[in-house]
């Protein structure tokens, strides 16, 4: 282990599960959030997964304070995503689907 790595026992883990109205909305939210990388990649690790209509995010942080700050920032961003999906609904899925297929 290098001096920049911390033992697994020093990492704090937090998982948040967010239900969406559809599988497509969960996938759109994942792709929107996944674009923004963590600013402190050495101290915060983020994993986003979609299981049906559930978006799960797991954070691993070096400090509890970072866990709180990271979760707060994520939830603020997710609030914007949810409000946008609510405002545009199926139109958002219809617009995003061709764009998502282009990136594959």
Short mmCIF file of C-alpha atoms in Angstrom, two decimals:
data_model
loop_
_atom_site.label_atom_id
_atom_site.label_comp_id
_atom_site.label_asym_id
_atom_site.label_seq_id
_atom_site.Cartn_x
_atom_site.Cartn_y
_atom_site.Cartn_z
CA UNK A 1 0.00 0.00 0.00
CA UNK A 2 1.38 3.39 -0.96
CA UNK A 3 1.41 6.34 1.41
CA UNK A 4 -1.47 7.91 -0.56
CA UNK A 5 -3.80 4.95 0.00
CA UNK A 6 -5.74 4.40 3.18
CA UNK A 7 -6.61 1.04 4.67
CA UNK A 8 -10.20 -0.03 3.97
CA UNK A 9 -11.00 0.27 7.67
CA UNK A 10 -10.46 4.05 7.49
CA UNK A 11 -13.07 4.61 4.77
CA UNK A 12 -16.63 5.57 5.70
CA UNK A 13 -19.41 4.20 3.51
CA UNK A 14 -22.83 5.70 2.74
CA UNK A 15 -25.45 4.32 0.35
CA UNK A 16 -28.52 6.23 -0.84
CA UNK A 17 -31.33 4.63 -2.88
CA UNK A 18 -33.63 6.91 -4.89
CA UNK A 19 -36.77 5.49 -6.54
CA UNK A 20 -37.91 6.92 -9.89
CA UNK A 21 -41.18 6.56 -11.78
CA UNK A 22 -39.51 4.43 -14.45
CA UNK A 23 -36.33 2.54 -15.28
CA UNK A 24 -35.62 5.12 -18.00
CA UNK A 25 -35.78 8.03 -15.56
CA UNK A 26 -33.37 6.25 -13.21
CA UNK A 27 -30.95 5.69 -16.10
CA UNK A 28 -31.23 9.32 -17.23
CA UNK A 29 -30.49 10.49 -13.68
CA UNK A 30 -27.48 8.17 -13.46
CA UNK A 31 -26.02 9.48 -16.72
CA UNK A 32 -26.62 13.11 -15.77
CA UNK A 33 -24.98 12.76 -12.34
CA UNK A 34 -22.15 10.50 -13.56
CA UNK A 35 -20.79 13.29 -15.79
CA UNK A 36 -19.64 15.26 -12.74
CA UNK A 37 -16.61 13.59 -11.21
CA UNK A 38 -15.75 13.98 -7.54
CA UNK A 39 -13.53 16.99 -6.87
CA UNK A 40 -11.49 15.14 -4.26
CA UNK A 41 -11.06 11.79 -5.98
CA UNK A 42 -8.32 10.80 -3.54
CA UNK A 43 -10.74 11.17 -0.60
CA UNK A 44 -14.16 10.37 -2.12
CA UNK A 45 -15.14 7.36 -4.21
CA UNK A 46 -18.61 7.28 -5.80
CA UNK A 47 -20.40 4.37 -7.42
CA UNK A 48 -23.72 4.84 -9.25
CA UNK A 49 -25.85 1.85 -10.22
CA UNK A 50 -29.38 1.41 -11.54
CA UNK A 51 -31.52 -1.51 -10.46
CA UNK A 52 -34.83 -1.21 -12.26
CA UNK A 53 -36.29 2.14 -11.28
CA UNK A 54 -33.92 2.54 -8.30
CA UNK A 55 -30.78 4.67 -8.54
CA UNK A 56 -28.24 3.68 -5.90
CA UNK A 57 -25.22 5.76 -5.05
CA UNK A 58 -22.51 4.56 -2.70
CA UNK A 59 -19.94 6.97 -1.36
CA UNK A 60 -16.75 5.96 0.37
CA UNK A 61 -14.99 8.84 2.09
CA UNK A 62 -11.96 9.30 4.28
CA UNK A 63 -13.87 11.37 6.87
CA UNK A 64 -17.40 11.54 8.15
CA UNK A 65 -17.43 15.27 7.34
CA UNK A 66 -16.67 14.47 3.69
CA UNK A 67 -19.49 11.90 3.69
CA UNK A 68 -21.92 14.57 4.89
CA UNK A 69 -20.71 17.20 2.42
CA UNK A 70 -20.67 14.76 -0.48
CA UNK A 71 -24.16 13.44 0.30
CA UNK A 72 -25.51 16.98 0.65
CA UNK A 73 -24.05 18.04 -2.70
CA UNK A 74 -25.33 14.87 -4.38
CA UNK A 75 -28.85 15.38 -3.00
CA UNK A 76 -28.90 19.01 -4.18
CA UNK A 77 -27.95 17.85 -7.68
CA UNK A 78 -30.46 15.02 -7.54
CA UNK A 79 -33.19 17.48 -6.52
CA UNK A 80 -32.53 19.41 -9.73
CA UNK A 81 -32.60 16.21 -11.81
CA UNK A 82 -35.89 15.08 -10.23
CA UNK A 83 -37.52 18.49 -10.71
CA UNK A 84 -36.37 18.53 -14.35
CA UNK A 85 -37.75 15.03 -14.97
CA UNK A 86 -41.01 16.07 -13.30
CA UNK A 87 -41.29 19.14 -15.50
CA UNK A 88 -40.47 17.37 -18.76
CA UNK A 89 -41.54 13.79 -17.94
CA UNK A 90 -41.65 11.46 -20.89
CA UNK A 91 -40.35 14.21 -23.16
CA UNK A 92 -37.04 13.97 -21.31
CA UNK A 93 -36.85 10.24 -21.97
CA UNK A 94 -37.79 10.69 -25.64
CA UNK A 95 -35.11 13.33 -26.14
CA UNK A 96 -32.41 11.52 -24.17
CA UNK A 97 -32.86 8.06 -25.71
CA UNK A 98 -31.44 8.94 -29.18
CA UNK A 99 -28.61 10.87 -27.55
CA UNK A 100 -27.80 7.98 -25.23
CA UNK A 101 -27.76 5.56 -28.14
CA UNK A 102 -25.28 7.78 -29.99
CA UNK A 103 -22.77 7.55 -27.14
CA UNK A 104 -22.73 3.74 -27.15
#
